[in-house]
Tab-separated table of C-alpha atoms and ligand atoms in Angstrom:
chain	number	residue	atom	x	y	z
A	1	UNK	CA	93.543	101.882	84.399
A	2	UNK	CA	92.047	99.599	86.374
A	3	UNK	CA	91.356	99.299	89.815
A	4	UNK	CA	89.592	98.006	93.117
A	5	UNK	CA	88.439	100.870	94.756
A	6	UNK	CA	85.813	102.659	97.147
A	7	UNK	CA	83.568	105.287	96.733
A	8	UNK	CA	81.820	104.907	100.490
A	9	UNK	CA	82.230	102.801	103.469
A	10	UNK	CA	80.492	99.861	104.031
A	11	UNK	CA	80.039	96.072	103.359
A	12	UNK	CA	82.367	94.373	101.265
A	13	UNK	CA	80.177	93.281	98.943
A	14	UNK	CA	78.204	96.684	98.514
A	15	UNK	CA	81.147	98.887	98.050
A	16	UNK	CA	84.272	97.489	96.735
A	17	UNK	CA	84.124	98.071	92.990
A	18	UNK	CA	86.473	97.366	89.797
A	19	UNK	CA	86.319	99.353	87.449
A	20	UNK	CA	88.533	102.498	85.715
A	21	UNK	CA	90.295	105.232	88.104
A	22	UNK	CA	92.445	107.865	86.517
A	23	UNK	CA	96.331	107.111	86.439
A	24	UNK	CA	98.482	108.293	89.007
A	25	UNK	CA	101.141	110.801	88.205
A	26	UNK	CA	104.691	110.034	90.175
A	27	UNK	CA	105.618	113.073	91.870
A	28	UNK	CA	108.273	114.413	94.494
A	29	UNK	CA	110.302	111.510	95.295
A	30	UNK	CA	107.737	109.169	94.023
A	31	UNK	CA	107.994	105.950	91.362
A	32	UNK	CA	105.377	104.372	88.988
A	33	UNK	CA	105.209	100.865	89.406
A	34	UNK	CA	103.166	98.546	86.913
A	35	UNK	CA	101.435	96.297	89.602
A	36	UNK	CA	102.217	92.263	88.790
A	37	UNK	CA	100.851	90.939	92.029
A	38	UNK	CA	99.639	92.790	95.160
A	39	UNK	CA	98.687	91.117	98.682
A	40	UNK	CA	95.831	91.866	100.822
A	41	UNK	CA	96.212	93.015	104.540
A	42	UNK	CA	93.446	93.164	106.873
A	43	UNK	CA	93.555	97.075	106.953
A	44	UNK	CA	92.029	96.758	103.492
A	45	UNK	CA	88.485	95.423	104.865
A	46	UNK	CA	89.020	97.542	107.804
A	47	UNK	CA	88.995	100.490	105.772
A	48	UNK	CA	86.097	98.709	103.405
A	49	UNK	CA	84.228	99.381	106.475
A	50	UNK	CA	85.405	102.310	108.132
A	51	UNK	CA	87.005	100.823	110.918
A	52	UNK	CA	90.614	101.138	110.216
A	53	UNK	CA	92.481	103.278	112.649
A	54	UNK	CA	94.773	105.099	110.742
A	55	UNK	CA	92.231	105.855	107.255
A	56	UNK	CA	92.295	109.452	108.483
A	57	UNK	CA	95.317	109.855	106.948
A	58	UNK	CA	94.039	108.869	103.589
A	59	UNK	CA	91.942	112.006	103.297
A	60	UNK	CA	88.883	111.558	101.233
A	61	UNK	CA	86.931	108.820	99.231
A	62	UNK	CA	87.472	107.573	96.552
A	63	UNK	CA	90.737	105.252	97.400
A	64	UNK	CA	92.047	102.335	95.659
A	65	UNK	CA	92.453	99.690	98.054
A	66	UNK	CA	95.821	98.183	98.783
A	67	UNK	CA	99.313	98.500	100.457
A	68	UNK	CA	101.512	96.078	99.366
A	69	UNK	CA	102.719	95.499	95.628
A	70	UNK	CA	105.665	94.181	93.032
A	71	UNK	CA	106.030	95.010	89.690
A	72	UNK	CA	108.189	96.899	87.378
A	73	UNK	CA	109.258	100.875	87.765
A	74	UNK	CA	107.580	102.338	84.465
A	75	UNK	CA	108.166	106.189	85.444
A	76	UNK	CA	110.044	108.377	87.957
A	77	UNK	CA	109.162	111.242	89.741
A	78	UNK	CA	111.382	114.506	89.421
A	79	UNK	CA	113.159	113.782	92.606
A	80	UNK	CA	112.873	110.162	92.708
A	81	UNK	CA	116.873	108.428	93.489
A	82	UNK	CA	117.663	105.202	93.094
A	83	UNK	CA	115.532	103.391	90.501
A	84	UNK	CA	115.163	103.397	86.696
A	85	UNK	CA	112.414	102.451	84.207
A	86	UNK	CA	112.534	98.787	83.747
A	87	UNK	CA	113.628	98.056	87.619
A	88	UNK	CA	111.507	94.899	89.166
A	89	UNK	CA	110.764	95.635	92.387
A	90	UNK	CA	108.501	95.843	95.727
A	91	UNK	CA	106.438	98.069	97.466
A	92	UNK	CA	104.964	99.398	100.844
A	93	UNK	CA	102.127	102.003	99.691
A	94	UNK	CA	100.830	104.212	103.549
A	95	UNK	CA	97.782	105.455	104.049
A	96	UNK	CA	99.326	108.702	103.838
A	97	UNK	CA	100.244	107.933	100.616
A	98	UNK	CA	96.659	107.010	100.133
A	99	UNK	CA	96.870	103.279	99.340
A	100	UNK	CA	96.545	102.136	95.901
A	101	UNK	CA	97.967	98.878	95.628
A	102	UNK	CA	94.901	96.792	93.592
A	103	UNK	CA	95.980	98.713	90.288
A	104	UNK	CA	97.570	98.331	87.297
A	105	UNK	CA	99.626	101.358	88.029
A	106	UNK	CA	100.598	102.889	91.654
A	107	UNK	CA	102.670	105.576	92.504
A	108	UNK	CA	104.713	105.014	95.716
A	109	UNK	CA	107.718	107.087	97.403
A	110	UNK	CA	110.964	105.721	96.834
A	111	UNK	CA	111.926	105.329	100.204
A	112	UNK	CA	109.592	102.768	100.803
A	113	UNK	CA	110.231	100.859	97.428
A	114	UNK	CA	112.928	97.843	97.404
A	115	UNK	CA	114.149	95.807	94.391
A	116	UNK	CA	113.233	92.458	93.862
A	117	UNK	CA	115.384	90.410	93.678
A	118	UNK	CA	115.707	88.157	89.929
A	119	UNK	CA	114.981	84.865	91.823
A	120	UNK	CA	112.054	86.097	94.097
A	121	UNK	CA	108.458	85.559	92.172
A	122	UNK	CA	106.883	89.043	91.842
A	123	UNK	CA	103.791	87.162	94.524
A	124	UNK	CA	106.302	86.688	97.164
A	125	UNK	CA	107.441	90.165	96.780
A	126	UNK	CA	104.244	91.604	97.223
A	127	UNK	CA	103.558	89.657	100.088
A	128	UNK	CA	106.579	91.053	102.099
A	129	UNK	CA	105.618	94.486	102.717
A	130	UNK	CA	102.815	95.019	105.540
A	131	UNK	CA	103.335	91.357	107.391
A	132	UNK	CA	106.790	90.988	107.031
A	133	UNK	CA	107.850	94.775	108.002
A	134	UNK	CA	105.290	94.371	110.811
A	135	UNK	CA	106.952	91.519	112.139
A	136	UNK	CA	110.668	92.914	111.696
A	137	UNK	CA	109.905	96.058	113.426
A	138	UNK	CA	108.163	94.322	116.352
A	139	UNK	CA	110.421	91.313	116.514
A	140	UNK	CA	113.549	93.764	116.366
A	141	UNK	CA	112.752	97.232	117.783
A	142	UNK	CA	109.900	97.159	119.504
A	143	UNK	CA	110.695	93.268	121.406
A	144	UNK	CA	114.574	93.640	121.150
A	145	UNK	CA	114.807	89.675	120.888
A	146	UNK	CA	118.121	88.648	121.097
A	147	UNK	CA	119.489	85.432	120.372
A	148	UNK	CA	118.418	82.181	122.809
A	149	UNK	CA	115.786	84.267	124.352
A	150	UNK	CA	112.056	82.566	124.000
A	151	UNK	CA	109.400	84.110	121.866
A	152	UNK	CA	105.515	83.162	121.955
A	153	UNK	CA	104.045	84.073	118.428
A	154	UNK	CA	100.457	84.097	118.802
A	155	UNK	CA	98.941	83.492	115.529
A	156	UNK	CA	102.080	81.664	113.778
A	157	UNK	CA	99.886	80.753	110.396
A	158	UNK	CA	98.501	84.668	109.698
A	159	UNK	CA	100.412	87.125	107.222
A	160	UNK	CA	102.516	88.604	110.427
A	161	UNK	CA	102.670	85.589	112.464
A	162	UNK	CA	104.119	83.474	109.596
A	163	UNK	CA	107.031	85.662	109.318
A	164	UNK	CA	107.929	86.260	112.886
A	165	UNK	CA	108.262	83.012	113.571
A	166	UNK	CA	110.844	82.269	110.818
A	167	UNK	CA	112.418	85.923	111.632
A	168	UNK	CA	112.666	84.945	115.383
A	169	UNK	CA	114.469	81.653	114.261
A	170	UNK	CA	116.926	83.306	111.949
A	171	UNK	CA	117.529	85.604	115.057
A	172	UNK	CA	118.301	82.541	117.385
A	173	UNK	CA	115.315	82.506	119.800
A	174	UNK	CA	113.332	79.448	120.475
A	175	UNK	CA	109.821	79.602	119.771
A	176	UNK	CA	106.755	78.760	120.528
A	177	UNK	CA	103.781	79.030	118.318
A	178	UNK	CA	100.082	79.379	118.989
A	179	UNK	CA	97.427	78.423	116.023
A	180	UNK	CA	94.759	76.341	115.727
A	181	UNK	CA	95.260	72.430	115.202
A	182	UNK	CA	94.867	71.873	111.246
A	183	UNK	CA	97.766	74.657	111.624
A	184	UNK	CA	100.540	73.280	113.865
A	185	UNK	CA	102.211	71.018	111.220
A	186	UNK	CA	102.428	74.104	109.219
A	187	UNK	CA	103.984	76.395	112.352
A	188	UNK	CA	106.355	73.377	112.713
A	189	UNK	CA	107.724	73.610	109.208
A	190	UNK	CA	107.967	77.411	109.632
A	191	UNK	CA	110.246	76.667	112.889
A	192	UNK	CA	108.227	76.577	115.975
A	193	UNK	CA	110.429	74.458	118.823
A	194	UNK	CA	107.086	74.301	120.189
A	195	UNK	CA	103.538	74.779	118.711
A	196	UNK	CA	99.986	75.578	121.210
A	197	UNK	CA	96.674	74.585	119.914
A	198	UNK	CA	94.384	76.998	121.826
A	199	UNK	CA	91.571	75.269	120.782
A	200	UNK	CA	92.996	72.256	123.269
A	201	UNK	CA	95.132	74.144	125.560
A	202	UNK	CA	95.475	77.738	126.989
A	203	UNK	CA	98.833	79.249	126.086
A	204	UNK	CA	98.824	81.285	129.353
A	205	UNK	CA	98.489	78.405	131.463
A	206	UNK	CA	101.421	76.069	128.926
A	207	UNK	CA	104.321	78.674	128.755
A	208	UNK	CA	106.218	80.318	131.860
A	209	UNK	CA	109.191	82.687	131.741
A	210	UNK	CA	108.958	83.748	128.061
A	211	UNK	CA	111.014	86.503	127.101
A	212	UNK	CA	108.593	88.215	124.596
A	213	UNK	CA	105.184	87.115	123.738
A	214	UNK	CA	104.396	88.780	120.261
A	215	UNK	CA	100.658	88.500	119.917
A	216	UNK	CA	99.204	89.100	116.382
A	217	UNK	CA	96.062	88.605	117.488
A	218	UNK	CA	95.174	91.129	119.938
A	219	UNK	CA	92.706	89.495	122.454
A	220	UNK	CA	95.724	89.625	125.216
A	221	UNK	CA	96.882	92.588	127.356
A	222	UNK	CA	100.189	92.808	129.603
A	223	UNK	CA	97.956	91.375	132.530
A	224	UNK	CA	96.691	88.519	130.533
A	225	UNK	CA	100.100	87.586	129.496
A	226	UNK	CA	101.910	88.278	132.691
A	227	UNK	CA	102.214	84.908	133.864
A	228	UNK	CA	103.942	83.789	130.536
A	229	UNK	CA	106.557	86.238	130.758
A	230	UNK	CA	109.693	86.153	133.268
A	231	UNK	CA	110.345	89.570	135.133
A	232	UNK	CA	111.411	92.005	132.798
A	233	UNK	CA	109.588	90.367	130.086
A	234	UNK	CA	107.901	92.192	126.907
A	235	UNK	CA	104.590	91.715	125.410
A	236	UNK	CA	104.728	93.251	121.823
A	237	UNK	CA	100.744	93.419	119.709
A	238	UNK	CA	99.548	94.509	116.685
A	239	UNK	CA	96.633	95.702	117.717
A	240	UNK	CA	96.143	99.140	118.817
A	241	UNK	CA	93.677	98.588	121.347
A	242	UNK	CA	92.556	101.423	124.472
A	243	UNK	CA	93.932	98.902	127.010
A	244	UNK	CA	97.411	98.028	125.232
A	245	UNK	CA	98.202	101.967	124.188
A	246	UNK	CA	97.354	102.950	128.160
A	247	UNK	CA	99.209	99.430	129.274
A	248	UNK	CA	102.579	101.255	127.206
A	249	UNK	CA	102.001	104.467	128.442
A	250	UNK	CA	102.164	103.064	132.269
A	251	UNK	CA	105.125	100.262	131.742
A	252	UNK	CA	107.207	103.050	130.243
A	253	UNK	CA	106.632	105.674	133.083
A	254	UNK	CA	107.205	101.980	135.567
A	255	UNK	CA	110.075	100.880	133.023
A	256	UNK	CA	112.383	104.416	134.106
A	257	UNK	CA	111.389	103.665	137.870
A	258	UNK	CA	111.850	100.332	138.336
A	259	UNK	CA	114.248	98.063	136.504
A	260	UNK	CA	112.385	94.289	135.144
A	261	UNK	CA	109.174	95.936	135.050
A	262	UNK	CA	107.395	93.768	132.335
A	263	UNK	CA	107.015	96.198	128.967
A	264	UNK	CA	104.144	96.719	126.622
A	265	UNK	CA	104.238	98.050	123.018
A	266	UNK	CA	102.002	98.243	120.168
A	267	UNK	CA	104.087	97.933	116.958
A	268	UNK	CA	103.402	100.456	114.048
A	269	UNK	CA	104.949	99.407	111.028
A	270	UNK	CA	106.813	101.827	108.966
A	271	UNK	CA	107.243	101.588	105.491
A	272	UNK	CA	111.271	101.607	104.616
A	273	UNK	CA	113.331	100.518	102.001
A	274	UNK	CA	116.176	99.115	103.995
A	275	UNK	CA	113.357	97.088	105.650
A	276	UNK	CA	111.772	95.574	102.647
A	277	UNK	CA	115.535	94.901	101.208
A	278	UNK	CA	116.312	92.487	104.272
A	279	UNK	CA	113.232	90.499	103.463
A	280	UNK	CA	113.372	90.014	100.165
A	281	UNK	CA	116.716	89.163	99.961
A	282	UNK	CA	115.826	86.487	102.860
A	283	UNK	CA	113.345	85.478	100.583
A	284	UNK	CA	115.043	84.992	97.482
A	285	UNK	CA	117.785	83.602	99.484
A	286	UNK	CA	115.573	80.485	100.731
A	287	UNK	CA	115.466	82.161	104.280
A	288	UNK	CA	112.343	83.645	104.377
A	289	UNK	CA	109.310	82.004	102.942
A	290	UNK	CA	106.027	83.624	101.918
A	291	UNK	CA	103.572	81.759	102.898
A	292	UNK	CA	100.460	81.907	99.973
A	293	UNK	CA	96.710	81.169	100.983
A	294	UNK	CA	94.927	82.209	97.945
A	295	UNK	CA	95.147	84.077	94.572
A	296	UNK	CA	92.551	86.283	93.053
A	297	UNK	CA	92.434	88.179	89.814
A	298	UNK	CA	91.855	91.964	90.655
A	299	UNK	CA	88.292	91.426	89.013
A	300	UNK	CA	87.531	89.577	92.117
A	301	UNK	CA	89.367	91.279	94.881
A	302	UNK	CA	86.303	91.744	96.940
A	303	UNK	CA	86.409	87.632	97.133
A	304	UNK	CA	89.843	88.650	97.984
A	305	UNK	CA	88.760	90.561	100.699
A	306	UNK	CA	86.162	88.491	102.435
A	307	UNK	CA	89.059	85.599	103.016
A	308	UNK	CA	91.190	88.127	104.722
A	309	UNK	CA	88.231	88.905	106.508
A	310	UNK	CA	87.389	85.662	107.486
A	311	UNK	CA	90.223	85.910	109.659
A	312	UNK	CA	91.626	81.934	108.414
A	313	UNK	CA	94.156	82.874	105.822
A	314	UNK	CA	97.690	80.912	106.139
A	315	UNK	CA	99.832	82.925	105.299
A	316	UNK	CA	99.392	85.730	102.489
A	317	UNK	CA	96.320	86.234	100.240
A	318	UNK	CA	97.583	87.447	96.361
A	319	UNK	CA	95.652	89.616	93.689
A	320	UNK	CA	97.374	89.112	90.698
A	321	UNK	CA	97.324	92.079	88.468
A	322	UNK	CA	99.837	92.259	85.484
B	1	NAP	N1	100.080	97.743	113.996
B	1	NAP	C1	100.476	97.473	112.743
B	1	NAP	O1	101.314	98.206	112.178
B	1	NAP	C2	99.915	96.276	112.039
B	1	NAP	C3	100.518	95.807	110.872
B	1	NAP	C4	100.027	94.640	110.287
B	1	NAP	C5	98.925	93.984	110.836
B	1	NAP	N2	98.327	94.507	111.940
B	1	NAP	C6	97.188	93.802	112.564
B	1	NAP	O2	97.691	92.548	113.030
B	1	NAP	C7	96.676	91.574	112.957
B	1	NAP	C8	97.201	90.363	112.203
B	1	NAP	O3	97.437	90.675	110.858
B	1	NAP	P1	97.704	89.494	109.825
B	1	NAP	O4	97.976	90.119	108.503
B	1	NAP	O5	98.686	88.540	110.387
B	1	NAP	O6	96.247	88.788	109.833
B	1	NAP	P2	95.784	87.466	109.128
B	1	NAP	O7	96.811	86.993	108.150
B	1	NAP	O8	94.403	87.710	108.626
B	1	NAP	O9	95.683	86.411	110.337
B	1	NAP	C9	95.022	85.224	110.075
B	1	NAP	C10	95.529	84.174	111.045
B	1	NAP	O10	95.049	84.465	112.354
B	1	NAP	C11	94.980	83.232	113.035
B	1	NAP	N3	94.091	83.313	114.180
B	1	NAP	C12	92.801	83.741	114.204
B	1	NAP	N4	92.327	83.696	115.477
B	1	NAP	C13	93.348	83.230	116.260
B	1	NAP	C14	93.506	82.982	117.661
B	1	NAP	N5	92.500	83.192	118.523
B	1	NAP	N6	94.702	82.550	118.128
B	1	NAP	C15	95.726	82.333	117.282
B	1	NAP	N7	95.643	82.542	115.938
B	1	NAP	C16	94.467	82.976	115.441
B	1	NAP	C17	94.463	82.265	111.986
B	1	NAP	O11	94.970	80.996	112.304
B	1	NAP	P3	93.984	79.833	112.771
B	1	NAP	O12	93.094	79.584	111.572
B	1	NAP	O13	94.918	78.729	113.124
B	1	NAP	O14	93.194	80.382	113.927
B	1	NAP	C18	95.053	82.796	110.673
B	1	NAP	O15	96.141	82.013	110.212
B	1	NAP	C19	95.469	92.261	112.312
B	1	NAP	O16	94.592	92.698	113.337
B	1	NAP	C20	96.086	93.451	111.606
B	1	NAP	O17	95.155	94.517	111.438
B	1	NAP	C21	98.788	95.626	112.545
C-alpha cells in the first residue's frame, strides 16, 4: 500500500517519503480501516525531526506518519467488539500504536475508533481526533469549566484552539480568544464574546479574573498568566514544557494546602472512543465545526507537513487518501 513514511529523522523535505510499506495486519482488539482522509497534527513534523516528546513510544524507524484518520472498517482483529466490515468511521492512531495514519490502510485499536456519522464528510471526521480530543480533555478534565465561568483560548484559529472555543461555548462559558488580526473575524464566527489581537495588544495586560486560560500555544507559564486569572484560577497548556510540568507538580502539592491556589496542568490527550463519539456527533449535528486550512493528496504530504509547520494553519490541514 501506500504510504508517507520515515526511514530517519530529519528535515522535512529530506526524509518524508511516499512510497510502498507492507500492509498492516489487525490484531488483538484492533480494526483495519481503509484511510479516506487523514489530518495532520504538529506531532507529525515533530517526529519528522526528532523532537516529539512522546516518539519513544513508537519504537523504531521506519513509521508511517499520522494520527488521525476516517474511512471504512475493511477487517477485524480476533478480539476486536463493536464494528463490522463496511462500518464508516474515525480514528485516533497513538504513538504506542505506532502512528500510521497517511495510508491507504491502518490498523487502530477499537477503543479508540468511533463511527462516523452518515452526514459528517469523512475530512471532518479525520480532523476530530488529536485537536478536538485535546481540547475536550483539557476544556473538561483537566480545566473543569463549568458553565458562565470565563475561558481565554490562546490560539482560537489552530487545530486545538478552534475547537475549544466552540466546546467552551456549547459548555456555557464566555470566551475570549487570542489570534492574530486577519484571524479575529474567524474566532468571532467560532464564538469568541471577545477576541485579542496580540499583535496590537497583550492579553495579560486586557483580561483580569479569568477562570481558565487554556493556552495552545505554550509561550505562557502559571506566573505569566497569573494576573489574568482570579484566585483559584487554572491555567491549562498543551505544551509539555520543564517549567509547566514543575509549575503542576508545585500547584498540586500548594492546591492540598491551601484552598484558591491558582492550578497548572499540561493536558495529554487520550485516545477514546466515547471521546471521539461526542465530537462527531457535534459535528454532524451542526455543533461542532471543523475548521479546514488546506488539502493535500498523500503524494504530497510533506507539503502537508511544512504548512503545519509553518505554524499559520486555521483550523485543520487534510491529506486525502481514498
Ligand atoms: N499535549 C497534547 O496532548 C497535545 C495535543 C495536541 C496538540 N498539542 C500541541 O498543542 C499545540 C497546538 O496544536 P494545534 O494542532 O492547535 O497547532 P496548529 O493548528 O498548528 O496551530 C496553528 C495556530 O496557532 C496560532 N498561533 C501561532 N502563534 C500564535 C501566538 N503567538 N498566539 C496565538 N496564536 C498563535 C496561529 O494563528 P495566527 O496565525 O493567528 O497566529 C494558527 O492558527 C502544538 O504545540 C501541539 O504540539 C499537544
Amino acid at each position: 500500500m501506500r504510504a508517507a513514511f520515515i526511514q530517519r529523522h530529519g528535515a522535512i523535505g529530506d526524509v518524508v517519503r511516499v512510497d510502498e510499506r507492507p500492509e498492516p495486519v489487525p490484531s488483538g482488539g484492533q480494526v483495519l480501516i481503509e484511510v479516506a482522509a487523514a489530518t495532520v497534527n504538529p506531532r507529525d513534523y515533530l517526529l519528522v525531526e526528532g523532537r516529539y516528546v512522546f516518539s519513544i513510544l513508537a519504537g523504531r524507524l521506519p513509521l508511517v506518519l499520522g494520527s488521525d484518520v476516517a474511512g471504512t472498517v475493511v477487517g477485524l482483529g480476533p478480539r476486536a467488539v463493536g464494528f463490522a466490515v463496511g462500518d464508516e468511521v474515525l480514528g485516533m492512531q497513538t504513538p504506542r500504536g505506532r502512528f500510521g495514519g497517511f495510508a491507504e490502510r491502518v490498523a487502530i485499536r477499537s477503543g479508540a475508533v468511533a463511527r462516523k456519522p452518515p452526514a459528517l464528510p469523512f475530512e471532518q471526521a479525520a480532523g476530530l481526533g488529536v485537536a478536538g480530543i485535546t481540547a475536550l480533555q483539557a476544556l473538561r478534565d483537566d480545566a473543569e469549566l463549568r458553565a458562565g465561568e470565563h475561558v481565554v483560548v490562546v490560539g482560537a484559529s489552530g487545530g486545538v484552539g478552534s475547537f475549544a472555543v466552540q466546546l467552551a461555548k456549547h459548555t456555557g462559558a464566555r470566551v475570549t480568544g487570542v489570534c492574530s488580526g486577519g484571524n479575529v473575524e474567524l474566532a468571532r464566527r467560532l464564538g469568541c464574546d471577545d477576541v485579542i489581537d496580540y499583535t496590537t495588544a497583550d492579553f495579560r495586560e486586557r483580561v483580569r479574573d479569568a477562570d481558565v486560560v487554556f493556552d495552545t500555544i505554550g509561550r505562557e507559564r502559571l506566573a505569566t498568566v497569573r494576573p489574568c486569572l482570579r484566585p483559584g484560577g487554572r491555567y491549562v497548556t498543551t505544551v509539555p514544557t520543564a517549567g509547566n510540568t514543575k509549575d503542576q507538580a508545585i500547584g498540586s502539592t500548594l492546591g492540598r494546602l491551601r484552598r484558591g491556589a491558582p492550578r497548572s496542568r499540561t493536558v495529554i490527550c487520550k485516545a477514546r472512543s466515547r471521546d471521539l463519539q461526542e465530537l462527531a456527533d457535534l459535528a454532524a449535528a451542526g455543533e461542532l465545526e471543523v475548521l479546514i486550512d488546506s488539502r493535500h493528496p498523500l503524494e504530497d504530504a510533506a507539503e502537508a507537513l511544512r504548512r503545519s509547520k509553518s505554524r499559520r494553519a486555521r483550523g485543520k490541514i487534510v491529506i486525502t487518501i481514498g
